PDB file of C-alpha atoms in Angstrom:
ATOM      1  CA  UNK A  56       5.496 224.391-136.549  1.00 44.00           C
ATOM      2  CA  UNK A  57       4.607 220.582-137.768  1.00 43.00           C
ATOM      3  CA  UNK A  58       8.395 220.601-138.800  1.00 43.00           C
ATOM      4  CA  UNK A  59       9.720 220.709-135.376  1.00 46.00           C
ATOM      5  CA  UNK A  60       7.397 218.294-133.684  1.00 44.00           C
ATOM      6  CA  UNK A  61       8.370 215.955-136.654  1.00 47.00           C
ATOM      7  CA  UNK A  62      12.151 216.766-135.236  1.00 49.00           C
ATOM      8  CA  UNK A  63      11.343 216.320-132.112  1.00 43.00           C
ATOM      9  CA  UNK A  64       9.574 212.473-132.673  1.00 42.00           C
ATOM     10  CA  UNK A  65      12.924 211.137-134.536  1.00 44.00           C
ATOM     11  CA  UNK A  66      14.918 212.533-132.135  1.00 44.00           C
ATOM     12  CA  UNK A  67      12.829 210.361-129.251  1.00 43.00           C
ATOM     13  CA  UNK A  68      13.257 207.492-131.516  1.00 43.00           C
ATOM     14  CA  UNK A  69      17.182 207.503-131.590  1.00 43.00           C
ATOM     15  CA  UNK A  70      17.961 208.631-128.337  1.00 43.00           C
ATOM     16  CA  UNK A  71      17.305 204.929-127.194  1.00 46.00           C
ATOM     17  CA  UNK A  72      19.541 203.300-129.591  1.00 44.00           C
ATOM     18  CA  UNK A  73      22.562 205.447-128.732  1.00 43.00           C
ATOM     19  CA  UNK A  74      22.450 204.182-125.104  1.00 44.00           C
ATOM     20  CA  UNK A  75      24.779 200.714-125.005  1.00 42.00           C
ATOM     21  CA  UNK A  76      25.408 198.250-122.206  1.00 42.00           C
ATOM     22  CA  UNK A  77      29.390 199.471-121.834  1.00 42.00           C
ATOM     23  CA  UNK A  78      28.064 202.540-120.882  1.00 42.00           C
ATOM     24  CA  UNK A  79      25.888 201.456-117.918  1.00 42.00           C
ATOM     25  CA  UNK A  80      28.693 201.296-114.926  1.00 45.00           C
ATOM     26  CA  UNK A  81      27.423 198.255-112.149  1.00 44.00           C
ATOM     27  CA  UNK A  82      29.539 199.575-109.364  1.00 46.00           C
ATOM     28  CA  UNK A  83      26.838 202.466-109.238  1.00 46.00           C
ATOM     29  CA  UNK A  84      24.278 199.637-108.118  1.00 43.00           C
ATOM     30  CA  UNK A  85      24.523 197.530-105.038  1.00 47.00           C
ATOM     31  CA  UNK A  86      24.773 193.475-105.687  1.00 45.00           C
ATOM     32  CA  UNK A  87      21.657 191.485-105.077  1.00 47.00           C
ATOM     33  CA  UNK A  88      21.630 189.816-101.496  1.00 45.00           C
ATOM     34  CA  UNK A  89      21.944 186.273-103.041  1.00 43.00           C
ATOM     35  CA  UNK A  90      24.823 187.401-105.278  1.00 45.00           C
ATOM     36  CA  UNK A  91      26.532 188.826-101.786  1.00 45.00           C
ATOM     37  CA  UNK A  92      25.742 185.473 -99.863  1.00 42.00           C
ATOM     38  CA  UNK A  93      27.222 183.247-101.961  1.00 41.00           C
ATOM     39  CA  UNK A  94      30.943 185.749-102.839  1.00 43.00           C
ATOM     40  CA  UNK A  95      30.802 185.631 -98.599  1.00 44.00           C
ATOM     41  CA  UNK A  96      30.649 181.442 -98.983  1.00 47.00           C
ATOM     42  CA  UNK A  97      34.325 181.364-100.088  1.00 45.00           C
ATOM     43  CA  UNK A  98      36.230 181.930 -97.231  1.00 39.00           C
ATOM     44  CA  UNK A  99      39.819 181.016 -97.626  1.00 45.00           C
ATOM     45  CA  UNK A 100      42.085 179.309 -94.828  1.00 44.00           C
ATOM     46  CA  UNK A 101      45.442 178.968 -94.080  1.00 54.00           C
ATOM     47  CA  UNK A 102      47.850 176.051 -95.730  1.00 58.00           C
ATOM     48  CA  UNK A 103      49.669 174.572 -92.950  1.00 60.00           C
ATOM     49  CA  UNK A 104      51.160 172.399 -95.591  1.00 63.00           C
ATOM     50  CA  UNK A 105      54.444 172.487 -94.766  1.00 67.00           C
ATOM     51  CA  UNK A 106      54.621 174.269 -91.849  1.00 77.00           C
ATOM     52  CA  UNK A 107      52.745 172.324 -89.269  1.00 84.00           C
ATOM     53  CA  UNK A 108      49.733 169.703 -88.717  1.00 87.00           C
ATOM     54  CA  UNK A 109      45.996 169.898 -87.457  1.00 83.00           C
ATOM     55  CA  UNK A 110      43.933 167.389 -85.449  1.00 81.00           C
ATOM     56  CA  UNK A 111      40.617 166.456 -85.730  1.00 76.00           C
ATOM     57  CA  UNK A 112      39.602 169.131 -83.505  1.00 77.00           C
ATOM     58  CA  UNK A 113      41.486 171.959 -85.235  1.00 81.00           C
ATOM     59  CA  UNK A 114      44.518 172.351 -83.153  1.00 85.00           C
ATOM     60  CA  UNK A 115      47.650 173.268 -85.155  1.00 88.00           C
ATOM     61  CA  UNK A 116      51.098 171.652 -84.029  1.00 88.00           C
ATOM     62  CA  UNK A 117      54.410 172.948 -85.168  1.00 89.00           C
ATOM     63  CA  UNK A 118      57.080 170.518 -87.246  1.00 89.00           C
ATOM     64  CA  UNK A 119      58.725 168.516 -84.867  1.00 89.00           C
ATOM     65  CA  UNK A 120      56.513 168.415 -81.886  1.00 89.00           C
ATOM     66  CA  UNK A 121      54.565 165.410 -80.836  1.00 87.00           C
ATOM     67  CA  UNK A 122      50.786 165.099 -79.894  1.00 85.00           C
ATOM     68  CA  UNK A 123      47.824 162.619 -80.017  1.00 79.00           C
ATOM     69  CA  UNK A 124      45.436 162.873 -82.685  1.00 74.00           C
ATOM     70  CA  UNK A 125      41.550 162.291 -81.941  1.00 69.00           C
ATOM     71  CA  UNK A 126      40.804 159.072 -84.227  1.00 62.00           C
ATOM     72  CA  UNK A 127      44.681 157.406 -82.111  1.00 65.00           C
ATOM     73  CA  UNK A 128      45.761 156.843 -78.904  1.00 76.00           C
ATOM     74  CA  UNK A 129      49.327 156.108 -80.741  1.00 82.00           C
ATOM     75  CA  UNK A 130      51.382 159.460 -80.430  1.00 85.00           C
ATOM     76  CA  UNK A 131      52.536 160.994 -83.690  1.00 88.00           C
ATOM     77  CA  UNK A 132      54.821 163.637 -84.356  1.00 90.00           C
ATOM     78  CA  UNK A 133      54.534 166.465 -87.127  1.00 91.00           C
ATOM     79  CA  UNK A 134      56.213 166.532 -90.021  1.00 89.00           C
ATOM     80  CA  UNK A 135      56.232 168.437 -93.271  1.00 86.00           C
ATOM     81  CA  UNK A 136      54.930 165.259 -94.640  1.00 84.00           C
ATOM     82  CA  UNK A 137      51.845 165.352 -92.264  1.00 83.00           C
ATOM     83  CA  UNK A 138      51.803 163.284 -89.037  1.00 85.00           C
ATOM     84  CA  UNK A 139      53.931 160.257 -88.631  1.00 87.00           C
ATOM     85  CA  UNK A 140      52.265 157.830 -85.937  1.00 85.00           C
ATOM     86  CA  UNK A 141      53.831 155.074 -83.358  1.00 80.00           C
ATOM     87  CA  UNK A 142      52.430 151.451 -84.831  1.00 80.00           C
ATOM     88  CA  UNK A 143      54.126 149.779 -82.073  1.00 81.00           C
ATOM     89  CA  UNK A 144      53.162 145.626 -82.167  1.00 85.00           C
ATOM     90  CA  UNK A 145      51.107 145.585 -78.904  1.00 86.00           C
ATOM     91  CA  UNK A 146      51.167 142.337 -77.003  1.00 85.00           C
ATOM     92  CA  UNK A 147      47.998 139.943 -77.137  1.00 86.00           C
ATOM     93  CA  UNK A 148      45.329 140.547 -74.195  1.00 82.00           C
ATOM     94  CA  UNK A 149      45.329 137.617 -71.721  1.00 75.00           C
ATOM     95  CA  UNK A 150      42.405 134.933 -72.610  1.00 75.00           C
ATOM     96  CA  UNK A 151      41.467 134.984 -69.685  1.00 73.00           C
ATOM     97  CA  UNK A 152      41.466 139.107 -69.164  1.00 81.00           C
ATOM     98  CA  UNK A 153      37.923 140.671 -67.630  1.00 79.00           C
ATOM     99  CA  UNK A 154      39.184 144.381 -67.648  1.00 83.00           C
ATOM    100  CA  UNK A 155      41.137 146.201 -70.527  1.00 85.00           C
ATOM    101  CA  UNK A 156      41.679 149.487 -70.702  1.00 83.00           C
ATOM    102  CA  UNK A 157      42.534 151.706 -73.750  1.00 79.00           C
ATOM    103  CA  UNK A 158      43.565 154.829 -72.598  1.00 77.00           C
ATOM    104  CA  UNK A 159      46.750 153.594 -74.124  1.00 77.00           C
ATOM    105  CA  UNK A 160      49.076 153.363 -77.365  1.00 81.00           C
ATOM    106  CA  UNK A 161      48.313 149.704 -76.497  1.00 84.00           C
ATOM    107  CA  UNK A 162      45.279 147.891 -74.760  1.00 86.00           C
ATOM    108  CA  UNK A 163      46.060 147.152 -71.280  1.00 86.00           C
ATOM    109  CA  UNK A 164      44.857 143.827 -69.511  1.00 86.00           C
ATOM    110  CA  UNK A 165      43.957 145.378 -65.937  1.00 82.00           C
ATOM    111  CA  UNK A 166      42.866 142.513 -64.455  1.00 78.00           C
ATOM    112  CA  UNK A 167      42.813 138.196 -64.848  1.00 75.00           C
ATOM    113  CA  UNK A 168      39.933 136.393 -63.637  1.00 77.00           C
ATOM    114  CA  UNK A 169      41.235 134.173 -60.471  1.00 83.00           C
ATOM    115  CA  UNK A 170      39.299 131.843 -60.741  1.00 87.00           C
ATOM    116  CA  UNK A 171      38.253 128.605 -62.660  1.00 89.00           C
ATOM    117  CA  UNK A 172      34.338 128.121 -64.150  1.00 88.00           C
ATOM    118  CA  UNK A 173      33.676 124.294 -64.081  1.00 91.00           C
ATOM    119  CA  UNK A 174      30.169 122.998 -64.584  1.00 90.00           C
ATOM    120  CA  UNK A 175      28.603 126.539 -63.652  1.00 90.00           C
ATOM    121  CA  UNK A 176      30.246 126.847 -60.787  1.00 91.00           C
ATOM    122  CA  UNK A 177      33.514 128.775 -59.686  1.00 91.00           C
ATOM    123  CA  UNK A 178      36.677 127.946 -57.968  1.00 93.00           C
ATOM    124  CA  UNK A 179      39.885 129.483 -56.208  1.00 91.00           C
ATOM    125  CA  UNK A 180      43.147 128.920 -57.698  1.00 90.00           C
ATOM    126  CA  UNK A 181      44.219 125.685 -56.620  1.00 92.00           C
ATOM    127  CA  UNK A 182      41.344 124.694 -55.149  1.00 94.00           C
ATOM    128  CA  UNK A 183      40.318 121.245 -55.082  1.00 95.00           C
ATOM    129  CA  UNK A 184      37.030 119.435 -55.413  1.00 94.00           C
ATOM    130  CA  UNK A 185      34.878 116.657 -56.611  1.00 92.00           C
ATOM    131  CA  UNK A 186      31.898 117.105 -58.681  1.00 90.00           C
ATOM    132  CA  UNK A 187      31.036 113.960 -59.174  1.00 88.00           C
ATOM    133  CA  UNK A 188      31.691 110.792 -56.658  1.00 88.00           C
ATOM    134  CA  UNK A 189      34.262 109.109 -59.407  1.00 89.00           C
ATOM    135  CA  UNK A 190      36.157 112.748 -59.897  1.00 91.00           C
ATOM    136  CA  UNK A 191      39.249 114.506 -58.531  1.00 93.00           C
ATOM    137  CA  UNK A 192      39.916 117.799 -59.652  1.00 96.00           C
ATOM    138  CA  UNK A 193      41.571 120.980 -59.146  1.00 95.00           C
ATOM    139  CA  UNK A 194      41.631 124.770 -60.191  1.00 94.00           C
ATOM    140  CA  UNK A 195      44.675 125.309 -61.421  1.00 92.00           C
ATOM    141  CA  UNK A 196      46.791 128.625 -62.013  1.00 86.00           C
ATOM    142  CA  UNK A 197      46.500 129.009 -66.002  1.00 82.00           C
ATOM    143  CA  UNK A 198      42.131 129.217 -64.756  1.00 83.00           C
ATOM    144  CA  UNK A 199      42.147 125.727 -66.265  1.00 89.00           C
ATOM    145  CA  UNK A 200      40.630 122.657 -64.562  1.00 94.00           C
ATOM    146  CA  UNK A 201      42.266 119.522 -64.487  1.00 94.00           C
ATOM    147  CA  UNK A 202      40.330 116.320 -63.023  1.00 95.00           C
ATOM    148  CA  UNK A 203      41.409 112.437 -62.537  1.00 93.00           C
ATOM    149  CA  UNK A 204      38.168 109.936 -63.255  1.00 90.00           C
ATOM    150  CA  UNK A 205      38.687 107.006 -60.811  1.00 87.00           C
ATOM    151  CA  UNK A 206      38.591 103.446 -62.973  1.00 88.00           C
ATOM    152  CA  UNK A 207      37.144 101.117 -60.840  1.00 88.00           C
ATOM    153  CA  UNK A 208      37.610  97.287 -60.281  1.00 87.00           C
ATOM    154  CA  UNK A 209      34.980  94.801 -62.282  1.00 85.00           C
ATOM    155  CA  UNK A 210      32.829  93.930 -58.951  1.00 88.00           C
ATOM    156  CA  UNK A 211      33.114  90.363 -57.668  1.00 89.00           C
ATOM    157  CA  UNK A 212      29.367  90.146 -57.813  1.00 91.00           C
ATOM    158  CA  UNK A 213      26.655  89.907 -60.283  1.00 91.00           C
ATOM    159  CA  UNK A 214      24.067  91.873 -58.308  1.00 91.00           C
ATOM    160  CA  UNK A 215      26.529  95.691 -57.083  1.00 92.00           C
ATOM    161  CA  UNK A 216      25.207  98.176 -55.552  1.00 93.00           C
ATOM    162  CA  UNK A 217      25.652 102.115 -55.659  1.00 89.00           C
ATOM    163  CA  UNK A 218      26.140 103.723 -51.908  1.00 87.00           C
ATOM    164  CA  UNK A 219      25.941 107.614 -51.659  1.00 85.00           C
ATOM    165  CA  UNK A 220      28.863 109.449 -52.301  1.00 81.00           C
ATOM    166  CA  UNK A 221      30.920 106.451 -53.287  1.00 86.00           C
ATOM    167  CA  UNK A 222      32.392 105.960 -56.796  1.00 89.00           C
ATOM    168  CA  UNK A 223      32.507 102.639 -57.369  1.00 92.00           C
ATOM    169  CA  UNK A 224      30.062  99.749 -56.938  1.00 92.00           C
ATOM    170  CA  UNK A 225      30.491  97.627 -54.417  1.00 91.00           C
ATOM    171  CA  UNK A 226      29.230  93.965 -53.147  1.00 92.00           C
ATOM    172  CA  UNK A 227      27.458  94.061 -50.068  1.00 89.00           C
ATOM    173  CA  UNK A 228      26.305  90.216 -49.693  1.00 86.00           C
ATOM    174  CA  UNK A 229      30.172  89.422 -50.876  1.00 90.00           C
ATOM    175  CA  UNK A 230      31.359  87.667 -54.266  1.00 91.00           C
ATOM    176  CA  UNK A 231      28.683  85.467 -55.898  1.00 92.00           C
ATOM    177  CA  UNK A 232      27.351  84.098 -59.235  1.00 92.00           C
ATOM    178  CA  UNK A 233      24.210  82.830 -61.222  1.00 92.00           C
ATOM    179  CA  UNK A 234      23.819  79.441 -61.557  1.00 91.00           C
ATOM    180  CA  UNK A 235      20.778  79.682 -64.141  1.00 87.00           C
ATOM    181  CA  UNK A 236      18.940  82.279 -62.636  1.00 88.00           C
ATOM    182  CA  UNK A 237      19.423  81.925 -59.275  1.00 90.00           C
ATOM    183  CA  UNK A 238      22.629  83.967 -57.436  1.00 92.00           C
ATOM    184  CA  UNK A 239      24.750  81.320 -54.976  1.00 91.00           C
ATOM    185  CA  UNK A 240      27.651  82.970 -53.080  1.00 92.00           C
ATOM    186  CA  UNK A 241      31.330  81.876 -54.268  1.00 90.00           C
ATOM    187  CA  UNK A 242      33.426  79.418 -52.209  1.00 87.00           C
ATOM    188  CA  UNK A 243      30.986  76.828 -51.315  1.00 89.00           C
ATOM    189  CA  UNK A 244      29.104  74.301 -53.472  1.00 90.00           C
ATOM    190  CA  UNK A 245      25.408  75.030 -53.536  1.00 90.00           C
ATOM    191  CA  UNK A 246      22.422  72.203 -54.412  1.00 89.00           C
ATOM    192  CA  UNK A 247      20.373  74.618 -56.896  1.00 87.00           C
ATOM    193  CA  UNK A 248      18.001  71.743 -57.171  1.00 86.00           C
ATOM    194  CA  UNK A 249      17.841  67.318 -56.987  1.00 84.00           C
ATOM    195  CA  UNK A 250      19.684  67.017 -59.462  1.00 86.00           C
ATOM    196  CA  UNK A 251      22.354  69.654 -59.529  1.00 88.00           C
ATOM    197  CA  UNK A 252      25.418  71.276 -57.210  1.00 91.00           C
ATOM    198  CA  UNK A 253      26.771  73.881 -58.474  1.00 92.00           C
ATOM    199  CA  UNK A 254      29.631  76.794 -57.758  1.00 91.00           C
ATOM    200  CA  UNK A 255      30.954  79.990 -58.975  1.00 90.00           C
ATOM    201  CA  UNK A 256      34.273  80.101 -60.510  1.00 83.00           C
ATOM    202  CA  UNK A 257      36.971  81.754 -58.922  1.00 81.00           C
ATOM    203  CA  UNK A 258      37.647  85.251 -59.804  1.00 71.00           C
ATOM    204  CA  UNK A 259      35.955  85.060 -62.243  1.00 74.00           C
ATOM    205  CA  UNK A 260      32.427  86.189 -61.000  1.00 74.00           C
ATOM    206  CA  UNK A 261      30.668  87.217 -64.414  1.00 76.00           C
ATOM    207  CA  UNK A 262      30.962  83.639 -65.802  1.00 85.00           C
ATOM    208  CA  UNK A 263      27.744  81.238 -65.160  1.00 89.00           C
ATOM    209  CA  UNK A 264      28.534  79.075 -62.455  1.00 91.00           C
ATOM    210  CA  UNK A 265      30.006  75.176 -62.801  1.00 90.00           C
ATOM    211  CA  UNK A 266      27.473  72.485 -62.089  1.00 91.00           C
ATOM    212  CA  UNK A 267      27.820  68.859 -62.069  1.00 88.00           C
ATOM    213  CA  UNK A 268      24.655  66.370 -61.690  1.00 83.00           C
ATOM    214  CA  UNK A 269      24.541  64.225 -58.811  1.00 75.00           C
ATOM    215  CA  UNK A 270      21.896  61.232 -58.121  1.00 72.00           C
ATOM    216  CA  UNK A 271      18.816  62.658 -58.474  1.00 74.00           C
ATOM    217  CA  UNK A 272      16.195  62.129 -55.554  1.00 62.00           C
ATOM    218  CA  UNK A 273      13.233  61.626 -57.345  1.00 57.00           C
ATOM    219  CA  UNK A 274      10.255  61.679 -55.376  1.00 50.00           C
ATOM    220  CA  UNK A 275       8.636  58.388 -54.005  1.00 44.00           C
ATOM    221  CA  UNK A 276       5.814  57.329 -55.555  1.00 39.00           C
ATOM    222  CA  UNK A 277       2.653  56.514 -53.329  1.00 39.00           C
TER     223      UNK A 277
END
């Protein structure tokens, strides 16, 4: 009797050892859910390599054909080399252009401003004006303005005055002079004091005035 339980205890103790990893079969047992998440990750698409092109938003276009891709507004066609876009030299946008629109291969100037900007204020096409009493000017087509400054004539006075809305000085008590500090008016000889007659020269009204000395008339004495 003790010889078969002694049997029985070495055969419990090499039963384990005879059982090997080969022998365990891991189709019998279902994967783990992480280990069937991440064989589902690897999806596999289709290589249009060759055989046609896809935009940015997934269409597919067949070799030959011609279509617009999302980041162009050039057209492109498909080839087995991938698309082959229109770089077309666009013409420059008008300086002056206030609307462009790029629905376009090329931007589009929609509209030109009319109109000329000139000291913060604006003007029709050929419109003219003054802004200032000594200026002509005018609006011109190119939205540039062009103006003429008047030059005006040296005064024939030493004391001009400005009148509203004129340009150019004029002399209101006509041509005159200084003889020392007093102004005489030109064509006449003027006493300035006992001793001295003086006049302005002629033309040339800036210049002090000519003076020649005469008898003086002293005063009497008492």
């Amino acid at each position: 009797m003790a010889l078969h339980i002694q049997e029985a205890w070495i055969l419990l103790f090499v039963l384990p050892g005879l059982v090997t990893p080969a022998a365990i079969n891991h189709e019998d047992y279902p994967a783990d859910e992480g280990d069937q998440t991440s064989s589902n990750d690897n999806l596999i698409f289709d290589d249009y390599r060759g055989k046609g092109c896809v935009d940015d938003s997934g269409f597919v276009y067949k070799l030959g054909e011609r279509f617009f891709p999302g980041h162009s507004n050039c057209p492109c066609v498909c080839t087995e080399d991938g698309p082959v876009c229109d770089q077309p030299e666009c013409p420059k946008i008008h300086p002056k252009c206030t609307k462009v629109e790029h629905n376009g291969c090329c931007p589009e100037c929609k509209e030109v401003k009319n109109f000329c900007e000139y000291h913060g204020k604006n003007y029709k096409i050929l419109e003219e004006f003054k802004p200032s009493p000594c200026e002509w000017c005018r609006c011109e087509p190119s939205n540039e303005v062009h103006c003429v400054v008047a030059d005006c004539a040296i005064p024939e006075c030493v004391n001009p005055v400005y009148e509203p809305e004129q340009c150019c000085p004029v002399c209101k008590n006509g041509p005159n002079c200084f003889a020392g500090t007093t102004i005489i008016p030109a064509g006449i000889e003027v006493k300035v004091d006992d001793c001295n007659i003086c006049h302005c020269h002629n033309g040339d009204w800036w210049k002090p005035a000519q003076c020649s000395k005469r008898e003086c008339q002293g005063k009497q004495a008492l």
